[in-house]
PDB file of C-alpha atoms in Angstrom:
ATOM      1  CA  UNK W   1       7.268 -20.842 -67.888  1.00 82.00           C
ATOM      2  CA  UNK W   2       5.558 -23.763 -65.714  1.00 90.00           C
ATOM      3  CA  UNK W   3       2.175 -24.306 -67.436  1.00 91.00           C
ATOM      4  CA  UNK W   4      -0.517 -26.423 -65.565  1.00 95.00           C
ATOM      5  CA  UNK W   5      -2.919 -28.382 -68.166  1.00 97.00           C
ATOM      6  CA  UNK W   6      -4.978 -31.116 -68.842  1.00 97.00           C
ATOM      7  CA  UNK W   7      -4.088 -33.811 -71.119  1.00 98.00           C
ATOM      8  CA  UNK W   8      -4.619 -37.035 -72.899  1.00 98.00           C
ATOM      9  CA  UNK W   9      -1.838 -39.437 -72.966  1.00 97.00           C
ATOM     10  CA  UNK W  10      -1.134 -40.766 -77.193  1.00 97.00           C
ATOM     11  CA  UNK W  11       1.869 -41.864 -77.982  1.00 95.00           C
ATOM     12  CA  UNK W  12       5.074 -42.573 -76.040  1.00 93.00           C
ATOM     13  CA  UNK W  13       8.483 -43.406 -77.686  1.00 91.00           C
ATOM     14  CA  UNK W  14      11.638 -44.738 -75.611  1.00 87.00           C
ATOM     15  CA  UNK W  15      14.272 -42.013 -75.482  1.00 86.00           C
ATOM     16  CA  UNK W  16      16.953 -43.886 -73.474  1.00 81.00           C
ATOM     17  CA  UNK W  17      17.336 -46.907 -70.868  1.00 79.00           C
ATOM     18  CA  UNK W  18      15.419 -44.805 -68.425  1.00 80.00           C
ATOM     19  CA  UNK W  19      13.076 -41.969 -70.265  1.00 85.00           C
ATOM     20  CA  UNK W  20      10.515 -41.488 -72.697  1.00 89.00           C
ATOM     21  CA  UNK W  21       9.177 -38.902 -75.019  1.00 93.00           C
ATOM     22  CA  UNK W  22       5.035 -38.754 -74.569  1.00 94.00           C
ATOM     23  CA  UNK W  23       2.796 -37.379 -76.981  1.00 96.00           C
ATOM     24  CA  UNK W  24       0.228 -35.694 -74.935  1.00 97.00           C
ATOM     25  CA  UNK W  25      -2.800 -33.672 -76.393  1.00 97.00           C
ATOM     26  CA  UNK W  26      -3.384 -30.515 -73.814  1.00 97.00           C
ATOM     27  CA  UNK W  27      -6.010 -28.163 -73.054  1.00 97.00           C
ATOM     28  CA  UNK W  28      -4.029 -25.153 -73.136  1.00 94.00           C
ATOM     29  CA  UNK W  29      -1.091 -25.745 -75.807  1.00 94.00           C
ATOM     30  CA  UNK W  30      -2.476 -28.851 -77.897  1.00 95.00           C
ATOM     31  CA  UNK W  31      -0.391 -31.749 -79.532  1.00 96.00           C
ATOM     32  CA  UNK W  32       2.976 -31.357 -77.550  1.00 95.00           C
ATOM     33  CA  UNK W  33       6.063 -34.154 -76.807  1.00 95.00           C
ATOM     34  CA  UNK W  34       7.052 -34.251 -73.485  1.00 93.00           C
ATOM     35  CA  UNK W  35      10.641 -35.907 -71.795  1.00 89.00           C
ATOM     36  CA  UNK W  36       9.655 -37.749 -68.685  1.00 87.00           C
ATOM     37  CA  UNK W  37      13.041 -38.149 -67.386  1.00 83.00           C
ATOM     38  CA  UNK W  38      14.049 -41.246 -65.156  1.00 77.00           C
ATOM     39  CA  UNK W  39      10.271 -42.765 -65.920  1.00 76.00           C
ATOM     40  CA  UNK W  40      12.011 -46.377 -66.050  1.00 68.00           C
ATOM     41  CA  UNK W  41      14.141 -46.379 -63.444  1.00 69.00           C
ATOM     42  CA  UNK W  42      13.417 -47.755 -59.854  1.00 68.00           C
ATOM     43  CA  UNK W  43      13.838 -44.348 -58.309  1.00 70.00           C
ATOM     44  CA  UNK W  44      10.939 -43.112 -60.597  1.00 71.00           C
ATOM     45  CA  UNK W  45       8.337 -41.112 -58.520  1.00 70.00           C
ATOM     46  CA  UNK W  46       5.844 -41.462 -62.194  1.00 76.00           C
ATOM     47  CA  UNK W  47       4.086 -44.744 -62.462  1.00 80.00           C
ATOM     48  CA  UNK W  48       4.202 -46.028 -65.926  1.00 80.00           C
ATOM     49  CA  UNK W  49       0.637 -46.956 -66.149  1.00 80.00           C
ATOM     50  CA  UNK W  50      -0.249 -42.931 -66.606  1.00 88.00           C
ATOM     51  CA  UNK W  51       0.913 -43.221 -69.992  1.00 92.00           C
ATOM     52  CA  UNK W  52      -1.407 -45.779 -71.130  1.00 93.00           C
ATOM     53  CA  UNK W  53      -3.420 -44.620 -74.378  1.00 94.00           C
ATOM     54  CA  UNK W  54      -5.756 -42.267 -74.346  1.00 97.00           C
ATOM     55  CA  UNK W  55      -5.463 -42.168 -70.105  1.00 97.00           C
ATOM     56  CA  UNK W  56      -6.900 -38.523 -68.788  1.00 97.00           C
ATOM     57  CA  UNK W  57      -4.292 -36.839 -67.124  1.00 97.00           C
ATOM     58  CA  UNK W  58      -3.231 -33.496 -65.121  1.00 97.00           C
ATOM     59  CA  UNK W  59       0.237 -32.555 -65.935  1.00 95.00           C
ATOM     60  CA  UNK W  60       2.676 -29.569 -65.108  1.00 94.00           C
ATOM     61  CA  UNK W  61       5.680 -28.857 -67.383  1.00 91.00           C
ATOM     62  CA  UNK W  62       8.021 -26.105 -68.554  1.00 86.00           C
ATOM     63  CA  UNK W  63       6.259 -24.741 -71.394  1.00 86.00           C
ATOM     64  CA  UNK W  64       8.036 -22.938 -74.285  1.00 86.00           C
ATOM     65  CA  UNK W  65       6.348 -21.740 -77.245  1.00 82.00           C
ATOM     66  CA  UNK W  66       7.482 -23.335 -80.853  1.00 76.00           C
ATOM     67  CA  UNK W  67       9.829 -25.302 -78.712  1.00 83.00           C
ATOM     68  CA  UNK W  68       9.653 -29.070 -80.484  1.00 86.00           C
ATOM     69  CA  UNK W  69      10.182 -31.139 -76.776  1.00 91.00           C
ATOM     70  CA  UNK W  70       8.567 -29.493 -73.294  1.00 90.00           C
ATOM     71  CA  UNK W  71       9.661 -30.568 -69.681  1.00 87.00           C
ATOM     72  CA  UNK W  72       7.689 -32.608 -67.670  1.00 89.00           C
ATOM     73  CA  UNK W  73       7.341 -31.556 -63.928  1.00 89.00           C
ATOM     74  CA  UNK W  74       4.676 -33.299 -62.515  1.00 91.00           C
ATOM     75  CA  UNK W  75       1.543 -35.521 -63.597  1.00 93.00           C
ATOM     76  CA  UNK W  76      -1.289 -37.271 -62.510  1.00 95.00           C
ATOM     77  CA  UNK W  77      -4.356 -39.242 -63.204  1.00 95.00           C
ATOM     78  CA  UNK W  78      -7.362 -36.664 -63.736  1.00 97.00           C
ATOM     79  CA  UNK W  79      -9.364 -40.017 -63.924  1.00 96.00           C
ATOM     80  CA  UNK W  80      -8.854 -43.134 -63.248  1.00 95.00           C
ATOM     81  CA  UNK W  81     -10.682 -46.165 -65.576  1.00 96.00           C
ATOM     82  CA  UNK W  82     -12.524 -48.355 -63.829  1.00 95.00           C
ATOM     83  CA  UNK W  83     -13.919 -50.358 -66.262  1.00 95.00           C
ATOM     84  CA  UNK W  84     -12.019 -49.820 -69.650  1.00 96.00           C
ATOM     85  CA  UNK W  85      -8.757 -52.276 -68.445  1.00 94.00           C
ATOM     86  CA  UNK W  86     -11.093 -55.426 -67.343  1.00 94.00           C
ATOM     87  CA  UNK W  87     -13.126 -54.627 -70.128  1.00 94.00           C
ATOM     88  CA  UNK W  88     -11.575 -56.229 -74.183  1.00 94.00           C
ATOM     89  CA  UNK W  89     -14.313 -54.792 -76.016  1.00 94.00           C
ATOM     90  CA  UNK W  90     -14.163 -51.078 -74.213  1.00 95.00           C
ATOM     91  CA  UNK W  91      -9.636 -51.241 -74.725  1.00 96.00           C
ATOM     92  CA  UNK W  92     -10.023 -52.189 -77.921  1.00 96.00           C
ATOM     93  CA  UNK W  93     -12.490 -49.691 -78.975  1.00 96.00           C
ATOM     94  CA  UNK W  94      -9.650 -47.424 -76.782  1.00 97.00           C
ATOM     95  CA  UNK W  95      -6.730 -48.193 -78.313  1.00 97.00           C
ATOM     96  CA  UNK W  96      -8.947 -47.985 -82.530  1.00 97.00           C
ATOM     97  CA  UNK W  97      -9.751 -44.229 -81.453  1.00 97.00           C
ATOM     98  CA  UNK W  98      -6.168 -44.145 -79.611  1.00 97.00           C
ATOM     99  CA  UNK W  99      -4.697 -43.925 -83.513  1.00 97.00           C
ATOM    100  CA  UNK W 100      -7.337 -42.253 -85.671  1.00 97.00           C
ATOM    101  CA  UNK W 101      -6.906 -39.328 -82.932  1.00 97.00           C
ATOM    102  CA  UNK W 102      -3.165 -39.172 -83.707  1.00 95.00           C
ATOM    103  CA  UNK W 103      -3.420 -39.341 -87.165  1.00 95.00           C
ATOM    104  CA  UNK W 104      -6.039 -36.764 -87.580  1.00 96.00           C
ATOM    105  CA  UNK W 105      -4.636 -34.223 -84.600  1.00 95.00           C
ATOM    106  CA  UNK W 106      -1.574 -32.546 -85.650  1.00 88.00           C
ATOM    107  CA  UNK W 107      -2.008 -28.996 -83.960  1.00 88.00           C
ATOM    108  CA  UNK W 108       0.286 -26.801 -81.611  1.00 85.00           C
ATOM    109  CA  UNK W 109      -2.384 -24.689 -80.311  1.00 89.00           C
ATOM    110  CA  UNK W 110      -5.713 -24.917 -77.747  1.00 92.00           C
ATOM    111  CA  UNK W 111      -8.830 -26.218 -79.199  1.00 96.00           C
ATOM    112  CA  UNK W 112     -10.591 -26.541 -75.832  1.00 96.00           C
ATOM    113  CA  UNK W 113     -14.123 -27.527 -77.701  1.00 96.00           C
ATOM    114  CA  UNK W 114     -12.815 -30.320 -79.322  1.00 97.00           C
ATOM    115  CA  UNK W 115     -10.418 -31.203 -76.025  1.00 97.00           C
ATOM    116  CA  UNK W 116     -13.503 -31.458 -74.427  1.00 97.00           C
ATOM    117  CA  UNK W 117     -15.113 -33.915 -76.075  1.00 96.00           C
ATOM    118  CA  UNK W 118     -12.012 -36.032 -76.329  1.00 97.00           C
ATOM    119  CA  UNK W 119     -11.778 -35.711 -72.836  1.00 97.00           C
ATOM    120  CA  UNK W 120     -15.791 -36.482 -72.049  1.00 96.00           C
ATOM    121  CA  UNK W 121     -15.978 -39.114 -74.354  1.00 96.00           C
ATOM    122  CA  UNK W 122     -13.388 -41.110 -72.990  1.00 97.00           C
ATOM    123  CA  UNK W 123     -14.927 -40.761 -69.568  1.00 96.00           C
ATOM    124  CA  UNK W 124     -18.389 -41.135 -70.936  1.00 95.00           C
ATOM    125  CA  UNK W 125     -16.389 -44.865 -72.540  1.00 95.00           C
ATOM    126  CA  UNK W 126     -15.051 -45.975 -69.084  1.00 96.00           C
ATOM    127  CA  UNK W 127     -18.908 -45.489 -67.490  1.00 95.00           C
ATOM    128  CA  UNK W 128     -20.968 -47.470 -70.144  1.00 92.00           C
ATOM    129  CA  UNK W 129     -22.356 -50.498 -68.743  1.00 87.00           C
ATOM    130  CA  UNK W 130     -24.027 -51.510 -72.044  1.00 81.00           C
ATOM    131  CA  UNK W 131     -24.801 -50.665 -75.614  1.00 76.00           C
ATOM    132  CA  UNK W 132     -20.676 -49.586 -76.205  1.00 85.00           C
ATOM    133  CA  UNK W 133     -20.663 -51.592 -79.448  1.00 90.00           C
ATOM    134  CA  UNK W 134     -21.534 -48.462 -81.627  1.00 93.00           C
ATOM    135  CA  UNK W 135     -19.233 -45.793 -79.346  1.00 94.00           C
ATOM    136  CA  UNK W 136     -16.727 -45.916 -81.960  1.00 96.00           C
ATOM    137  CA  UNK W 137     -19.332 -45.051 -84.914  1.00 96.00           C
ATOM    138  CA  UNK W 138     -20.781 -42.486 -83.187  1.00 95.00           C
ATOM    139  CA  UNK W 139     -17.677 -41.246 -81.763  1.00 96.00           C
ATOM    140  CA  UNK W 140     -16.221 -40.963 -85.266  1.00 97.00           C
ATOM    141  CA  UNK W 141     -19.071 -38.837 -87.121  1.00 96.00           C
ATOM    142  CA  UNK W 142     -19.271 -36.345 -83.752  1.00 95.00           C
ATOM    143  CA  UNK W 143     -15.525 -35.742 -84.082  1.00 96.00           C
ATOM    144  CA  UNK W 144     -15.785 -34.804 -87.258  1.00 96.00           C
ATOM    145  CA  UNK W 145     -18.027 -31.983 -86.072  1.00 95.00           C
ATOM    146  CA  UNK W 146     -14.771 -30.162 -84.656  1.00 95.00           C
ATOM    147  CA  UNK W 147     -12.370 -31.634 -87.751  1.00 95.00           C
ATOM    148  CA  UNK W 148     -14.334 -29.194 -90.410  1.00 95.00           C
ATOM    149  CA  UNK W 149     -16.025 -31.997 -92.210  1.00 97.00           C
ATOM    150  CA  UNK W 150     -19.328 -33.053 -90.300  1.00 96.00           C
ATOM    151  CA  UNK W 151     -21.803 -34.504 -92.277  1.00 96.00           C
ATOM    152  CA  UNK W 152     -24.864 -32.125 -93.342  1.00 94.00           C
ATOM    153  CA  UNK W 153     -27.871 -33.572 -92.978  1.00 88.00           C
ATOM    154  CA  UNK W 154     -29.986 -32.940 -95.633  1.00 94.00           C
ATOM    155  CA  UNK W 155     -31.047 -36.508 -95.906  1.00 92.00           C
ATOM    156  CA  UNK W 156     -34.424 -37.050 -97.320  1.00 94.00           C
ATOM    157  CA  UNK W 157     -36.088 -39.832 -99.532  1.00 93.00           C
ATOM    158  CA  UNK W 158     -35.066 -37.651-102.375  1.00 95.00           C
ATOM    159  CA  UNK W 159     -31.384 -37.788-101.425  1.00 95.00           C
ATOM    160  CA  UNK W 160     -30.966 -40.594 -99.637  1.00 96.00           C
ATOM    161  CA  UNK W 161     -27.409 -41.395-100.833  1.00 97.00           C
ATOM    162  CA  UNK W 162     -24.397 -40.153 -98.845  1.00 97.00           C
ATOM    163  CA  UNK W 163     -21.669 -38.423-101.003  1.00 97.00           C
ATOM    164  CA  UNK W 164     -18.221 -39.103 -99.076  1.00 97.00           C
ATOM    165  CA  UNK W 165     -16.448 -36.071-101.037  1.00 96.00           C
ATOM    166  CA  UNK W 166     -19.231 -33.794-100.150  1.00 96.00           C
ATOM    167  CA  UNK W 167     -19.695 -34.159 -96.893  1.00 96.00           C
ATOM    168  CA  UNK W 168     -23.914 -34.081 -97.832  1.00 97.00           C
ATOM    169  CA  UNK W 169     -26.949 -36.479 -99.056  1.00 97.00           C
ATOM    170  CA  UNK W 170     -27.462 -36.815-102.745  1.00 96.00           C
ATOM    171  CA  UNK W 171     -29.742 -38.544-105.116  1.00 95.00           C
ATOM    172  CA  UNK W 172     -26.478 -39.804-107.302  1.00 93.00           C
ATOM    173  CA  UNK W 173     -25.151 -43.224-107.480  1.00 93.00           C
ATOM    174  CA  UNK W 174     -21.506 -44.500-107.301  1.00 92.00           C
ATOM    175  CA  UNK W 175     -18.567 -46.766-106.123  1.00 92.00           C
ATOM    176  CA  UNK W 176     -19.270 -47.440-102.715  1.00 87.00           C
ATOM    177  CA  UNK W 177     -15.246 -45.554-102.078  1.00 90.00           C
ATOM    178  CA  UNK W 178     -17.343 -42.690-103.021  1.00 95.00           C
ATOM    179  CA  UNK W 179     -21.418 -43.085-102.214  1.00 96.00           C
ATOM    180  CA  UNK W 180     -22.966 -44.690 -99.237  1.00 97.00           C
ATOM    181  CA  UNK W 181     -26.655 -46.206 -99.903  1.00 96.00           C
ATOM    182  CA  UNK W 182     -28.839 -47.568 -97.454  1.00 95.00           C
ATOM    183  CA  UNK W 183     -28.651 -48.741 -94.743  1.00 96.00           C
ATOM    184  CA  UNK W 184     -25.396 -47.073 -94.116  1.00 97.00           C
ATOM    185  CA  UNK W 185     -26.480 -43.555 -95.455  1.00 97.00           C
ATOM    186  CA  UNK W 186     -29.323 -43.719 -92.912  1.00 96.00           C
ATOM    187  CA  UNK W 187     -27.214 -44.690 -89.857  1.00 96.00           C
ATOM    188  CA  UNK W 188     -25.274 -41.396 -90.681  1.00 96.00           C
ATOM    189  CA  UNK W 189     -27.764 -39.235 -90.662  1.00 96.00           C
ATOM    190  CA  UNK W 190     -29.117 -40.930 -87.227  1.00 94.00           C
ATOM    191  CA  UNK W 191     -26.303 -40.273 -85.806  1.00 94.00           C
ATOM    192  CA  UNK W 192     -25.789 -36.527 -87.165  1.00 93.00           C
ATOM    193  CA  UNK W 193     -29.134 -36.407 -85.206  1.00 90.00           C
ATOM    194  CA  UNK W 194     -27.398 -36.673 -81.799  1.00 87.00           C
ATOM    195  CA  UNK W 195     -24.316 -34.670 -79.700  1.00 78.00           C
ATOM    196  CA  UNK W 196     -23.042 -37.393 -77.562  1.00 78.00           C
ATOM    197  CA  UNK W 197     -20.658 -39.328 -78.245  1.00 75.00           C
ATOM    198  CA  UNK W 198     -22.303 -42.147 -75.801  1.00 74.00           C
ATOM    199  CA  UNK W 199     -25.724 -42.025 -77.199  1.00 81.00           C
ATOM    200  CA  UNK W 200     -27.014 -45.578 -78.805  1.00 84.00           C
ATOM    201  CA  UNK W 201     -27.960 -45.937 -82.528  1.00 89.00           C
ATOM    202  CA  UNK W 202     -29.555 -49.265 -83.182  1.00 91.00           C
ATOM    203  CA  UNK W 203     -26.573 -50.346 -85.788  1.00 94.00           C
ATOM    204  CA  UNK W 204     -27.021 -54.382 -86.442  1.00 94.00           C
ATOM    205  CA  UNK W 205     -23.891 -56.555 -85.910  1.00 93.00           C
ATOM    206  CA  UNK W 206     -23.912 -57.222 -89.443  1.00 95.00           C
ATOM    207  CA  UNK W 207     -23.269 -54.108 -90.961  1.00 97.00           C
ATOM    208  CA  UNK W 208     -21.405 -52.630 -88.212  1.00 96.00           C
ATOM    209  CA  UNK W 209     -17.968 -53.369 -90.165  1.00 96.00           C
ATOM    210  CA  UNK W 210     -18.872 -51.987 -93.129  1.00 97.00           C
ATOM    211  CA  UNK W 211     -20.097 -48.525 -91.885  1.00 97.00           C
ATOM    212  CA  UNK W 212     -16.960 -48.422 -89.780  1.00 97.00           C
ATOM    213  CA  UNK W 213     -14.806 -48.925 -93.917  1.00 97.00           C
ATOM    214  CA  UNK W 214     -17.283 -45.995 -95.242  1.00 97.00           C
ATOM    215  CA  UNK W 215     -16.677 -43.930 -92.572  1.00 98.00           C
ATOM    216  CA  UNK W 216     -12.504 -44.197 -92.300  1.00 97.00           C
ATOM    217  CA  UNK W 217     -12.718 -43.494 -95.939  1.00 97.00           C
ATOM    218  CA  UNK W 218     -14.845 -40.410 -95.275  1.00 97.00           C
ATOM    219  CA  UNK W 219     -11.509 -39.371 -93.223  1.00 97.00           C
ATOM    220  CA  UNK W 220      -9.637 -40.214 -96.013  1.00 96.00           C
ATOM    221  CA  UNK W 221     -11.434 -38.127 -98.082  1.00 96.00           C
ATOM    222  CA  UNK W 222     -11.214 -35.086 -95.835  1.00 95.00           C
ATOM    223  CA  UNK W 223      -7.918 -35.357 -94.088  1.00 91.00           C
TER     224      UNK W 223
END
């Protein structure tokens, strides 16, 4: 049946001389592969800019259920960036979330709360005019709000330690693959403090890289 969906553009993989297979995450039927048909040849009526990473879209296909590769019909921008491709710091920070979202999304089914945000955040990316230099941080502990594994914030001076396997503040001490201590614990809990993924923490330069290991290991922990 035709199905009409949002979606957000993740991977594409050359098929032929002229088509592609797109990973697209959707609304309605969530991770799905697509075959866009004649997308690199000159009579192509789909501009191969809509399948940048992470790009919004609005797509119609023929949808079957369990079926491994859909039909593309139609799609089209649902918003266009206006400041992410002029922008190095914004497309890289795009392209970093482009591939934690693929490796942490594997599922065949609507999640429309955590679509949502996805879909917002992205937006929310492309309208910054300052302060992006913590989006992926934040963007990264909020997500994890929908993944099953968001931090609970029982931080205190008591427990001011944040246990990675646990998911919760703690009073024990440990390898740093397995405890976060200040300052890092407390930038979690600032940020467990907040919804949006475009909200700004105050996050100094210099420890910026280091939160960003302890928190990809926190995914590795959980996924």
């Amino acid at each position: 049946m035709l199905q009409a969906t949002r979606g957000i553009i993740f991977k594409t993989v050359k098929y032929s001389e002229s088509s592609i297979i797109a990973k697209i995450y959707t609304e309605q039927s969530g991770l799905q592969s697509y075959m866009v048909r004649g997308l690199r040849s000159k009579k192509s009526t789909i501009r191969q800019a809509l399948f940048q990473a992470l790009t919004p879209v609005e797509l119609v296909a023929y949808h079957r259920e369990k079926k491994e590769l859909q039909n593309l019909k139609e799609i089209k921008v649902a918003y266009p960036f206006v400041s992410i491709p002029f922008d190095i710091k914004k497309s890289t920070i795009l392209l970093f979330l482009n591939e934690v979202l693929y490796q942490v999304i594997r599922e065949e089914e609507s999640n429309p709360d955590l679509f949502n945000f996805i879909f917002n955040a992205i937006i929310k990316l492309d309208k910054l005019t300052e302060n992006n230099s913590v989006f992926h941080l934040v963007f990264l502990v909020q997500l994890t709000r929908f993944l099953g594994f968001y931090p609970f914030d029982n931080f205190s001076e008591q427990q001011p330690n944040f246990d990675l396997t646990e998911g919760r503040f703690t009073h024990s001490t440990g390898p740093d693959t397995v405890i976060a201590i200040s300052p890092y614990s407390n930038y979690i809990s600032s940020i467990t403090k907040i919804k949006d993924a475009d909200r700004y923490v105050p996050i100094p330069s210099q420890h910026r890289r280091k939160l960003l290991e302890i928190l990809l290991n926190y995914y590795r922990h959980h996924v």
